[in-house]
Short mmCIF file of C-alpha atoms in Angstrom, two decimals:
data_model
loop_
_atom_site.label_atom_id
_atom_site.label_comp_id
_atom_site.label_asym_id
_atom_site.label_seq_id
_atom_site.Cartn_x
_atom_site.Cartn_y
_atom_site.Cartn_z
CA MET A 1 -31.72 17.17 26.99
CA ALA A 2 -34.47 19.48 26.16
CA PRO A 3 -38.13 18.77 25.43
CA SER A 4 -37.37 20.36 21.77
CA LYS A 5 -34.19 18.40 21.43
CA ILE A 6 -34.08 15.61 19.90
CA ARG A 7 -30.70 12.74 19.44
CA ILE A 8 -30.33 11.38 15.95
CA ALA A 9 -27.29 8.39 15.60
CA THR A 10 -25.76 6.73 12.84
CA ALA A 11 -23.34 4.36 12.18
CA SER A 12 -21.24 2.30 9.79
CA PRO A 13 -21.84 -1.45 10.68
CA ALA A 14 -20.81 -4.32 7.74
CA THR A 15 -23.10 -6.65 6.29
CA GLN A 16 -22.67 -9.09 8.23
CA PRO A 17 -22.42 -13.61 6.52
CA THR A 18 -26.54 -14.17 6.07
CA THR A 19 -29.34 -12.25 6.43
CA PRO A 20 -30.53 -13.54 9.88
CA GLU A 21 -26.99 -12.29 11.63
CA THR A 22 -27.66 -8.80 10.08
CA ILE A 23 -30.93 -8.40 11.67
CA ALA A 24 -29.69 -10.20 14.37
CA GLN A 25 -26.96 -6.98 14.73
CA ILE A 26 -29.50 -4.97 14.23
CA ALA A 27 -31.50 -5.90 17.22
CA HIS A 28 -28.28 -5.00 18.66
CA LEU A 29 -27.61 -2.04 17.43
CA ALA A 30 -30.82 -0.46 18.01
CA HIS A 31 -30.74 -1.91 21.74
CA ARG A 32 -27.53 -0.14 22.73
CA ALA A 33 -29.19 3.10 20.99
CA ALA A 34 -32.15 2.90 23.49
CA SER A 35 -29.58 2.49 26.44
CA HIS A 36 -28.17 6.16 25.00
CA ASN A 37 -31.96 7.80 25.21
CA ILE A 38 -31.39 7.47 20.85
CA ASP A 39 -34.24 8.75 19.12
CA ILE A 40 -33.58 7.78 15.19
CA LEU A 41 -31.07 5.66 14.10
CA LEU A 42 -29.65 5.69 10.63
CA LEU A 43 -27.76 3.00 8.90
CA PRO A 44 -26.04 2.21 5.34
CA GLU A 45 -26.82 1.62 1.93
CA ALA A 46 -27.79 -2.02 0.70
CA TYR A 47 -27.24 -3.25 4.94
CA LEU A 48 -29.78 -6.14 4.79
CA GLY A 49 -28.84 -8.08 1.70
CA GLY A 50 -25.03 -6.26 1.20
CA TYR A 51 -23.42 -4.21 -1.20
CA PRO A 52 -21.72 -6.53 -3.95
CA ARG A 53 -18.93 -3.94 -3.97
CA GLY A 54 -16.14 -5.55 -6.17
CA THR A 55 -18.12 -8.30 -8.32
CA ASN A 56 -19.18 -8.09 -12.07
CA PHE A 57 -21.48 -11.43 -11.30
CA GLY A 58 -19.40 -12.47 -14.56
CA CYS A 59 -20.40 -9.96 -17.16
CA VAL A 60 -18.87 -8.39 -19.91
CA MET A 61 -20.48 -6.87 -22.72
CA GLY A 62 -21.59 -9.63 -24.45
CA SER A 63 -21.39 -12.78 -22.59
CA ARG A 64 -22.51 -14.11 -18.56
CA SER A 65 -21.37 -16.89 -17.59
CA ALA A 66 -22.44 -20.00 -15.43
CA GLU A 67 -20.01 -18.94 -12.38
CA GLY A 68 -21.80 -15.23 -12.32
CA ARG A 69 -25.39 -16.39 -12.27
CA ASP A 70 -24.79 -18.84 -9.28
CA GLU A 71 -23.05 -15.79 -7.93
CA TYR A 72 -26.33 -13.43 -8.01
CA LEU A 73 -28.28 -16.34 -7.28
CA ARG A 74 -27.03 -16.18 -3.80
CA TYR A 75 -27.15 -12.54 -4.11
CA PHE A 76 -30.89 -12.44 -4.67
CA GLN A 77 -31.32 -15.12 -2.03
CA ALA A 78 -29.74 -12.79 0.04
CA ALA A 79 -32.14 -10.12 -0.10
CA VAL A 80 -34.84 -9.83 1.98
CA ASP A 81 -38.70 -10.15 0.66
CA LEU A 82 -40.79 -7.22 2.46
CA GLY A 83 -44.25 -8.67 0.54
CA ASP A 84 -44.38 -6.11 -2.00
CA ILE A 85 -44.56 -5.89 -5.30
CA VAL A 86 -43.05 -4.46 -8.21
CA GLY A 87 -45.83 -1.13 -9.64
CA GLU A 88 -45.47 0.99 -12.07
CA GLY A 89 -42.60 1.41 -12.76
CA GLY A 90 -41.10 -0.08 -10.20
CA ALA A 91 -42.94 2.08 -7.58
CA GLY A 92 -44.30 -1.08 -5.25
CA GLY A 93 -47.92 -0.83 -3.52
CA LEU A 94 -46.98 2.31 -2.04
CA GLU A 95 -49.88 3.16 0.61
CA ARG A 96 -51.80 -0.09 -0.37
CA TRP A 97 -48.39 -1.88 0.59
CA VAL A 98 -48.20 0.12 4.14
CA ARG A 99 -51.56 0.06 5.67
CA ARG A 100 -51.12 -4.21 4.37
CA GLU A 101 -53.74 -3.91 1.62
CA LEU A 102 -52.12 -5.51 -1.16
CA VAL A 103 -54.30 -8.28 -2.96
CA GLY A 104 -53.45 -12.03 -2.74
CA ASP A 105 -52.90 -12.09 1.19
CA ASP A 106 -56.37 -14.25 0.96
CA VAL A 107 -54.90 -18.17 -0.69
CA TYR A 108 -55.92 -21.14 -0.61
CA GLY A 109 -53.53 -23.30 1.75
CA GLU A 110 -53.46 -25.30 5.29
CA ALA A 111 -57.12 -24.65 7.32
CA GLY A 112 -57.88 -26.80 10.87
CA GLY A 113 -54.57 -28.81 9.42
CA LYS A 114 -55.54 -30.26 5.99
CA SER A 115 -53.98 -29.46 3.28
CA GLY A 116 -55.36 -26.64 0.51
CA GLY A 117 -56.92 -27.62 -2.48
CA GLU A 118 -60.22 -27.04 -2.21
CA GLY A 119 -60.16 -26.75 1.60
CA GLY A 120 -60.37 -23.23 3.60
CA LYS A 121 -59.16 -20.36 2.37
CA VAL A 122 -56.73 -19.07 5.32
CA LYS A 123 -54.46 -15.19 5.81
CA ASN A 124 -51.15 -15.97 4.05
CA LYS A 125 -48.08 -13.55 5.79
CA ARG A 126 -46.03 -11.77 2.36
CA GLY A 127 -42.90 -11.63 2.57
CA ASP A 128 -40.21 -13.48 4.04
CA GLY A 129 -40.76 -11.78 7.64
CA THR A 130 -37.49 -9.18 7.58
CA ARG A 131 -40.49 -6.48 7.86
CA GLU A 132 -41.89 -8.40 10.77
CA GLU A 133 -39.20 -8.47 12.85
CA LEU A 134 -37.50 -4.94 11.73
CA GLU A 135 -40.48 -3.31 13.76
CA LYS A 136 -40.28 -6.02 16.10
CA ILE A 137 -37.09 -4.75 17.37
CA ALA A 138 -38.20 -0.83 16.88
CA ARG A 139 -41.45 -1.57 18.66
CA GLU A 140 -38.95 -3.34 21.75
CA THR A 141 -36.55 -0.33 21.42
CA GLY A 142 -38.79 2.58 21.09
CA VAL A 143 -35.79 3.38 18.59
CA PHE A 144 -37.04 4.99 14.72
CA LEU A 145 -34.89 3.05 12.86
CA VAL A 146 -34.17 3.99 9.44
CA THR A 147 -32.06 1.01 7.01
CA GLY A 148 -31.11 0.85 3.79
CA CYS A 149 -32.08 -3.27 1.85
CA ILE A 150 -31.88 -5.05 -0.60
CA GLU A 151 -35.62 -5.87 -2.03
CA LYS A 152 -36.33 -8.54 -4.29
CA ALA A 153 -39.79 -7.79 -5.45
CA GLY A 154 -41.19 -10.13 -8.25
CA GLY A 155 -37.66 -11.54 -10.30
CA SER A 156 -35.99 -8.33 -9.92
CA LEU A 157 -34.00 -6.54 -7.00
CA TYR A 158 -34.10 -2.97 -5.90
CA CYS A 159 -32.26 -0.60 -3.12
CA SER A 160 -34.70 0.27 -0.74
CA VAL A 161 -34.77 2.20 3.11
CA VAL A 162 -37.29 1.16 5.24
CA TYR A 163 -39.00 4.15 8.05
CA VAL A 164 -39.30 1.79 10.62
CA CYS A 165 -41.57 3.60 13.49
CA PRO A 166 -41.73 2.36 17.63
CA LYS A 167 -45.58 2.37 17.25
CA MET A 168 -46.85 2.33 13.94
CA GLY A 169 -44.13 0.18 12.52
CA MET A 170 -43.30 0.40 8.91
CA ILE A 171 -44.18 3.37 7.65
CA GLY A 172 -42.62 3.83 4.38
CA LYS A 173 -40.36 2.69 1.80
CA ARG A 174 -38.48 4.13 -1.13
CA ARG A 175 -36.64 2.53 -4.02
CA LYS A 176 -33.49 4.04 -5.49
CA VAL A 177 -34.23 5.86 -8.49
CA MET A 178 -31.23 5.81 -10.95
CA PRO A 179 -28.48 2.89 -9.55
CA THR A 180 -25.63 3.67 -10.19
CA ALA A 181 -22.99 2.36 -12.92
CA ILE A 182 -22.79 -1.93 -12.55
CA GLU A 183 -24.91 -1.24 -9.76
CA ARG A 184 -28.07 -1.08 -12.75
CA LEU A 185 -27.39 -4.51 -13.75
CA VAL A 186 -28.30 -6.35 -10.59
CA TRP A 187 -30.96 -3.31 -9.42
CA ALA A 188 -34.20 -2.39 -10.78
CA GLN A 189 -34.62 1.29 -11.19
CA GLY A 190 -37.18 2.37 -8.30
CA SER A 191 -40.23 4.98 -9.19
CA PRO A 192 -39.33 8.79 -8.29
CA ALA A 193 -43.15 8.23 -6.47
CA THR A 194 -41.50 6.57 -3.96
CA LEU A 195 -39.16 9.99 -2.76
CA ARG A 196 -42.29 10.90 -0.61
CA ALA A 197 -41.70 12.17 2.97
CA VAL A 198 -42.78 10.41 5.88
CA SER A 199 -43.74 11.96 9.63
CA THR A 200 -42.84 11.16 12.94
CA VAL A 201 -43.65 12.80 16.31
CA ILE A 202 -41.04 12.50 19.35
CA ARG A 203 -41.88 13.99 22.22
CA GLY A 204 -44.12 16.85 20.64
CA VAL A 205 -41.53 17.54 17.66
CA ARG A 206 -42.69 16.96 14.75
CA ILE A 207 -39.85 14.99 12.13
CA ASN A 208 -40.33 15.29 8.37
CA LEU A 209 -37.55 12.95 7.05
CA ALA A 210 -37.03 11.61 4.00
CA ALA A 211 -34.18 9.50 2.38
CA ALA A 212 -31.90 9.69 -0.75
CA ILE A 213 -29.73 6.87 -1.82
CA CYS A 214 -25.41 7.16 -2.04
CA TRP A 215 -25.20 9.12 -6.01
CA GLU A 216 -29.09 10.22 -6.01
CA ASN A 217 -27.60 13.21 -4.10
CA TYR A 218 -25.70 14.47 -7.13
CA MET A 219 -29.03 15.04 -8.34
CA PRO A 220 -30.30 18.49 -7.94
CA MET A 221 -34.00 17.99 -8.94
CA LEU A 222 -34.36 15.02 -6.89
CA ARG A 223 -32.68 17.02 -4.03
CA GLN A 224 -35.56 19.77 -4.45
CA SER A 225 -38.23 17.36 -4.66
CA LEU A 226 -37.24 16.40 -0.97
CA TYR A 227 -36.85 19.97 0.20
CA SER A 228 -40.23 20.74 -1.63
CA GLN A 229 -42.06 18.73 0.98
CA ASN A 230 -41.23 20.64 3.61
CA ILE A 231 -38.36 18.20 5.82
CA ASN A 232 -36.02 18.91 8.69
CA LEU A 233 -34.41 15.50 8.22
CA TYR A 234 -32.20 14.59 5.63
CA LEU A 235 -31.29 11.18 5.27
CA ALA A 236 -28.23 9.79 3.22
CA PRO A 237 -27.54 6.15 3.43
CA THR A 238 -24.29 5.59 1.09
CA ALA A 239 -21.79 3.65 0.04
CA ASP A 240 -19.53 6.38 -0.77
CA GLY A 241 -16.49 6.47 1.55
CA ARG A 242 -14.63 9.23 -0.51
CA ASP A 243 -12.92 12.88 1.46
CA THR A 244 -15.18 14.16 -1.26
CA TRP A 245 -18.59 12.90 -0.28
CA LEU A 246 -18.94 14.87 3.54
CA PRO A 247 -18.42 18.40 1.52
CA LEU A 248 -21.41 17.42 -0.22
CA MET A 249 -23.73 16.08 2.72
CA ARG A 250 -22.63 19.94 4.07
CA THR A 251 -24.25 21.55 1.04
CA VAL A 252 -27.30 19.52 1.16
CA ALA A 253 -27.45 20.57 5.19
CA ILE A 254 -26.89 24.50 3.46
CA GLU A 255 -29.16 23.98 0.95
CA GLY A 256 -32.43 22.55 1.94
CA ARG A 257 -31.68 23.82 5.78
CA CYS A 258 -32.23 20.54 7.47
CA PHE A 259 -30.15 17.92 9.46
CA VAL A 260 -28.62 15.90 7.03
CA VAL A 261 -27.87 12.32 8.36
CA SER A 262 -25.30 9.76 6.22
CA SER A 263 -24.62 6.56 6.87
CA ASN A 264 -21.85 3.97 5.13
CA MET A 265 -20.22 0.71 6.22
CA CYS A 266 -16.61 -0.04 7.56
CA VAL A 267 -16.19 -3.24 5.70
CA ARG A 268 -12.53 -5.16 7.26
CA LYS A 269 -10.63 -6.40 4.06
CA ASP A 270 -10.71 -9.71 6.58
CA GLY A 271 -13.78 -9.35 7.58
CA LYS A 272 -12.87 -9.20 11.78
CA LYS A 273 -14.33 -6.34 14.08
CA GLN A 274 -12.96 -3.95 15.97
CA GLN A 275 -13.29 -2.76 20.04
CA PRO A 276 -17.04 -1.15 19.82
CA LYS A 277 -17.10 2.23 20.50
CA ILE A 278 -20.18 4.55 21.24
CA ASN A 279 -19.50 8.81 20.08
CA GLY A 280 -15.87 7.49 19.39
CA ARG A 281 -15.24 6.50 22.84
CA PRO A 282 -14.28 2.72 22.95
CA VAL A 283 -15.91 0.52 25.36
CA LEU A 284 -14.71 -0.30 28.07
CA SER A 285 -15.01 -3.23 29.97
CA GLN A 286 -15.03 -2.67 34.63
CA GLN A 287 -11.93 -4.12 35.10
CA GLN A 288 -10.29 -1.29 32.76
CA GLN A 289 -13.14 1.86 34.03
CA GLN A 290 -11.22 1.63 37.72
CA THR A 291 -7.76 0.78 36.06
CA ASP A 292 -7.64 4.96 33.63
CA ASP A 293 -10.69 6.55 32.62
CA SER A 294 -9.41 8.56 30.77
CA ALA A 295 -7.50 6.38 28.27
CA ILE A 296 -6.56 2.30 27.31
CA ALA A 297 -3.10 1.60 27.96
CA ASP A 298 -2.12 -1.04 25.90
CA PRO A 299 -1.62 -4.64 27.85
CA SER A 300 1.28 -5.36 27.00
CA PRO A 301 3.73 -1.82 27.40
CA PHE A 302 6.92 -3.78 25.14
CA ASP A 303 5.67 -7.11 23.44
CA ARG A 304 7.81 -9.76 21.42
CA GLY A 305 7.94 -7.87 18.13
CA GLY A 306 9.07 -5.09 19.98
CA ARG A 307 6.67 -2.76 18.90
CA ARG A 308 6.40 0.02 21.15
CA SER A 309 4.13 1.10 23.82
CA SER A 310 1.21 3.57 23.51
CA VAL A 311 -2.25 4.68 24.67
CA VAL A 312 -5.82 5.54 23.04
CA THR A 313 -7.02 8.82 24.39
CA GLU A 314 -11.01 9.51 25.02
CA GLU A 315 -11.12 10.80 21.48
CA GLY A 316 -9.40 7.93 19.53
CA PHE A 317 -6.18 8.93 18.76
CA GLU A 318 -2.57 6.50 19.66
CA ILE A 319 -0.03 8.24 21.74
CA ALA A 320 3.05 6.41 21.38
CA LEU A 321 5.08 6.48 24.90
CA PRO A 322 8.42 6.55 24.51
CA SER A 323 10.34 3.54 23.07
CA PRO A 324 12.71 1.26 25.92
CA ARG A 325 16.17 1.74 27.02
CA SER A 326 18.69 -0.50 25.72
CA GLY A 327 18.55 -3.72 27.63
CA SER A 328 15.10 -2.97 28.70
CA ARG A 329 13.08 -6.01 29.63
CA GLY A 330 16.17 -7.96 27.08
CA HIS A 331 15.40 -5.26 24.08
CA PRO A 332 17.96 -4.10 22.47
CA LYS A 333 18.20 -0.12 22.02
CA LYS A 334 16.17 1.03 19.01
CA VAL A 335 15.98 4.11 16.86
CA ARG A 336 12.88 6.47 17.46
CA ARG A 337 10.21 5.91 15.00
CA GLN A 338 8.65 8.87 12.53
CA SER A 339 5.39 10.05 14.46
CA ILE A 340 3.52 13.58 13.61
CA PHE A 341 1.26 15.92 15.90
CA ASP A 342 -1.67 17.13 15.09
CA GLU A 343 -3.30 20.57 15.70
CA ASP A 344 -4.02 19.76 19.82
CA GLY A 345 -0.53 18.35 19.78
CA ASN A 346 -1.57 14.76 20.15
CA GLU A 347 1.70 12.66 18.56
CA ILE A 348 0.38 10.23 16.10
CA VAL A 349 2.99 7.41 15.20
CA LEU A 350 3.49 6.60 11.41
CA PRO A 351 2.82 2.45 10.98
CA CYS A 352 4.80 1.92 7.71
CA CYS A 353 8.32 2.24 8.86
CA ASP A 354 11.24 0.13 9.43
CA GLU A 355 12.91 0.03 12.95
CA GLN A 356 15.39 2.75 12.05
CA GLY A 357 12.07 4.85 11.24
CA ASN A 358 12.48 5.02 7.48
CA ALA A 359 9.14 4.41 5.12
CA GLU A 360 9.08 0.71 3.92
CA PRO A 361 9.69 1.50 -0.07
CA GLU A 362 6.89 -1.45 -0.60
CA VAL A 363 4.52 0.24 1.34
CA GLU A 364 5.86 3.61 0.14
CA ALA A 365 4.03 1.93 -3.58
CA GLU A 366 0.78 1.01 -2.39
CA ILE A 367 -0.55 4.38 -1.34
CA ASP A 368 -2.42 5.75 -3.80
CA ASP A 369 -5.24 7.93 -3.33
CA GLU A 370 -7.45 5.75 -2.15
CA THR A 371 -6.41 4.20 0.74
CA VAL A 372 -4.63 7.40 1.54
CA SER A 373 -6.76 10.37 2.08
CA THR A 374 -6.54 14.03 3.51
CA THR A 375 -9.43 13.47 6.42
CA THR A 376 -10.26 15.47 9.62
CA ALA A 377 -7.98 15.09 12.59
CA LYS A 378 -9.51 15.58 15.21
CA THR A 379 -14.25 14.48 15.21
CA SER A 380 -17.02 14.99 16.99
CA GLN A 381 -16.32 15.43 21.10
CA SER A 382 -16.35 11.85 22.74
CA VAL A 383 -19.24 11.75 25.19
CA ALA A 384 -19.32 9.65 27.91
CA PRO A 385 -22.76 7.94 28.76
CA SER A 386 -22.77 9.75 32.45
CA ALA A 387 -23.64 12.95 30.61
CA PRO A 388 -25.82 11.95 27.68
CA THR A 389 -27.47 15.84 27.76
CA GLN A 390 -24.31 17.10 26.22
CA ALA A 391 -23.48 17.32 22.41
CA PRO A 392 -20.90 16.12 20.31
CA LYS A 393 -18.50 19.09 19.71
CA VAL A 394 -18.47 20.20 16.10
CA ASP A 395 -15.83 19.19 13.91
CA SER A 396 -12.72 22.01 13.46
CA GLY A 397 -12.93 21.41 9.96
CA LYS A 398 -9.59 21.23 9.56
CA THR A 399 -7.28 18.79 8.26
CA SER A 400 -4.79 16.19 8.80
CA LYS A 401 -2.89 13.36 6.21
CA TYR A 402 -4.60 10.16 6.94
CA CYS A 403 -2.96 7.63 9.51
CA PRO A 404 -4.08 4.13 9.60
CA VAL A 405 -6.03 2.45 12.70
CA ILE A 406 -2.98 -0.53 13.91
CA ASP A 407 -4.25 -3.93 14.90
CA ARG A 408 -2.02 -4.09 18.71
CA SER A 409 -1.78 -7.49 18.77
CA THR A 410 0.30 -7.84 14.99
CA GLY A 411 1.66 -4.22 14.69
CA LYS A 412 0.16 -3.97 11.49
CA ALA A 413 -2.09 -1.92 9.58
CA ASP A 414 -5.88 -2.79 9.40
CA GLU A 415 -6.98 -3.08 5.85
CA PHE A 416 -10.60 -1.73 4.62
CA VAL A 417 -12.55 -2.26 1.86
CA SER A 418 -14.50 0.60 2.94
CA ARG A 419 -13.68 3.01 5.44
CA GLY A 420 -17.28 4.61 6.76
CA GLY A 421 -17.36 8.15 7.31
CA SER A 422 -20.44 8.42 8.50
CA ALA A 423 -21.43 11.50 9.60
CA ILE A 424 -24.34 14.43 10.75
CA VAL A 425 -24.45 17.86 10.18
CA SER A 426 -26.30 20.74 11.20
CA PRO A 427 -28.78 23.06 9.39
CA PHE A 428 -25.76 25.83 8.85
CA GLY A 429 -23.14 23.20 8.17
CA ASP A 430 -21.44 22.47 10.96
CA VAL A 431 -20.68 18.77 11.59
CA LEU A 432 -22.12 17.89 14.63
CA ALA A 433 -20.55 13.72 14.96
CA GLY A 434 -18.31 12.04 13.09
CA PRO A 435 -17.09 11.66 9.89
CA GLN A 436 -16.67 8.23 11.19
CA TRP A 437 -13.49 6.40 9.99
CA GLU A 438 -12.66 3.03 10.02
CA ASP A 439 -15.05 2.06 13.24
CA ASP A 440 -17.02 -1.10 12.58
CA ASP A 441 -18.79 -1.37 15.66
CA GLY A 442 -19.08 2.76 17.34
CA ILE A 443 -22.74 4.85 16.55
CA ILE A 444 -22.28 8.28 17.16
CA TRP A 445 -25.20 10.73 17.63
CA ALA A 446 -25.79 14.64 18.22
CA ASP A 447 -28.52 16.55 20.15
CA VAL A 448 -30.49 18.78 17.70
CA ASP A 449 -32.91 21.56 17.54
CA PHE A 450 -34.97 20.86 14.92
CA GLU A 451 -36.12 24.35 15.62
CA ASP A 452 -33.01 25.37 13.67
CA CYS A 453 -34.13 24.97 10.55
CA ILE A 454 -36.85 27.09 10.90
CA ARG A 455 -33.78 29.92 11.89
CA GLY A 456 -31.78 29.00 9.01
CA ARG A 457 -34.86 29.61 6.81
CA LEU A 458 -34.42 33.41 7.82
CA ASP A 459 -32.57 33.83 5.05
CA LEU A 460 -32.22 30.77 2.77
CA ASP A 461 -35.90 29.01 1.90
CA THR A 462 -34.92 26.64 -1.33
CA ALA A 463 -38.46 25.37 -1.54
CA GLY A 464 -39.96 28.23 -0.99
CA SER A 465 -39.04 32.17 -0.38
CA TYR A 466 -35.48 31.29 -2.32
CA SER A 467 -37.10 28.93 -4.99
CA ARG A 468 -38.80 32.00 -7.40
CA ASN A 469 -41.22 28.97 -8.21
CA ASP A 470 -43.26 31.03 -10.41
CA SER A 471 -39.68 31.12 -13.11
CA PHE A 472 -38.91 27.54 -12.07
CA LYS A 473 -41.14 24.68 -12.22
CA LEU A 474 -40.21 21.27 -10.96
CA THR A 475 -42.89 18.08 -11.68
CA VAL A 476 -42.20 14.85 -10.45
CA GLU A 477 -44.23 11.78 -12.10
CA GLY A 478 -46.37 10.01 -9.59
CA LEU A 479 -45.17 12.18 -6.76
CA ASP A 480 -46.96 14.48 -4.38
CA MET A 481 -44.75 16.88 -3.58
CA SER A 482 -47.16 19.30 -1.20
CA PRO A 483 -45.20 20.75 1.83
CA LEU A 484 -45.54 18.68 5.40
CA PRO A 485 -47.32 20.44 7.94
CA TYR A 486 -44.30 21.65 11.01
CA HIS A 487 -46.83 20.86 13.42
#
């Protein structure tokens, strides 16, 4: 990499069954990121604590059930305590929290092995230790971490994002100002004062970054409040996996002339995980690498269920091999299954077919707009670990009909509660990496030149020359929108 280039990355991991397990997964991802020279890693909205997709906590208009209250108790207990306060309008302690200057640290407790009461004063660690754990992970790996979390303060929960610097620890935290729809049932509103951007310097490059959480990105004035602070890295952790999300990210990138990184969880219905990937390329075992460096072969050419042999290319395409002839390995001859060809000539076998190659009616009936969608047929170019300086190829922008991921052990399509879709976009709207569909263990990245943000402002600076701030005025209660410096 040239000295001016920074490697930014994102992933689509799912929250683990317990908060300690999720923290352990963050450590695992950060160490993997460090092994690939990644500088900044973004993780999804509500990653710590979890996104309670599909539940209503036993609430209907005018009634709350006892079971729902118990469910909320469990959710509250899974949230992290970062040692902050509620603060005015949900702002928390802001800079006082960052500098660890909140009152209440000195309390009566145990000193010298004796109980408190009238005993000596001791220093009480605020929070549950999550802040210290995340700071330790960033410090040990050298990766700047940004992750979503469900934060508890007082008796309320907040959907938050923390910025964790390897050298300075947590240099900022913000709380979602507008939870969406039923999220408002369990998440309190955060203060717009927490929208203040933060800065870090990596290898001499100053990066001004800020996060807009999920549908806050549909709030034009909130976006403008971030552009006004002269950010060059716009982060968008989300729970939105619709096909409409990526166009929004591309719009934000062009509008703000900044790099945009988005992260959304990929959650499998049965909770299982897939083979790890790095930048879209499956991580091969040493034995597999010796066998074939360009593709992963199906370990069983023809399994007992009669599933056809296939290989997966570096780009993640499954390519079907010819069906066995009649009598081969004791299997009867079968009609060839339906398939399609993408723009690059790769044959993709359609999974929902019977032995005669026809779509199964019961499967067709279950298909709707959310489970079958139009997505990019080819995402970023896979980058082998031996060539760390090569940036991912820009997405072609062309689309094809989405085909589900096939579980090789069963021959059935995996089912997802959330398909992910994490991505990285340039200040000119080019998709540099992703969208990362149905990959809950991979990391995608791009090597970027932050001077592209300045190049883009030759013709568009929505917070400066293109703002007409003599006529259009924006103020945000409690937020200093003074532009951060470049150096």
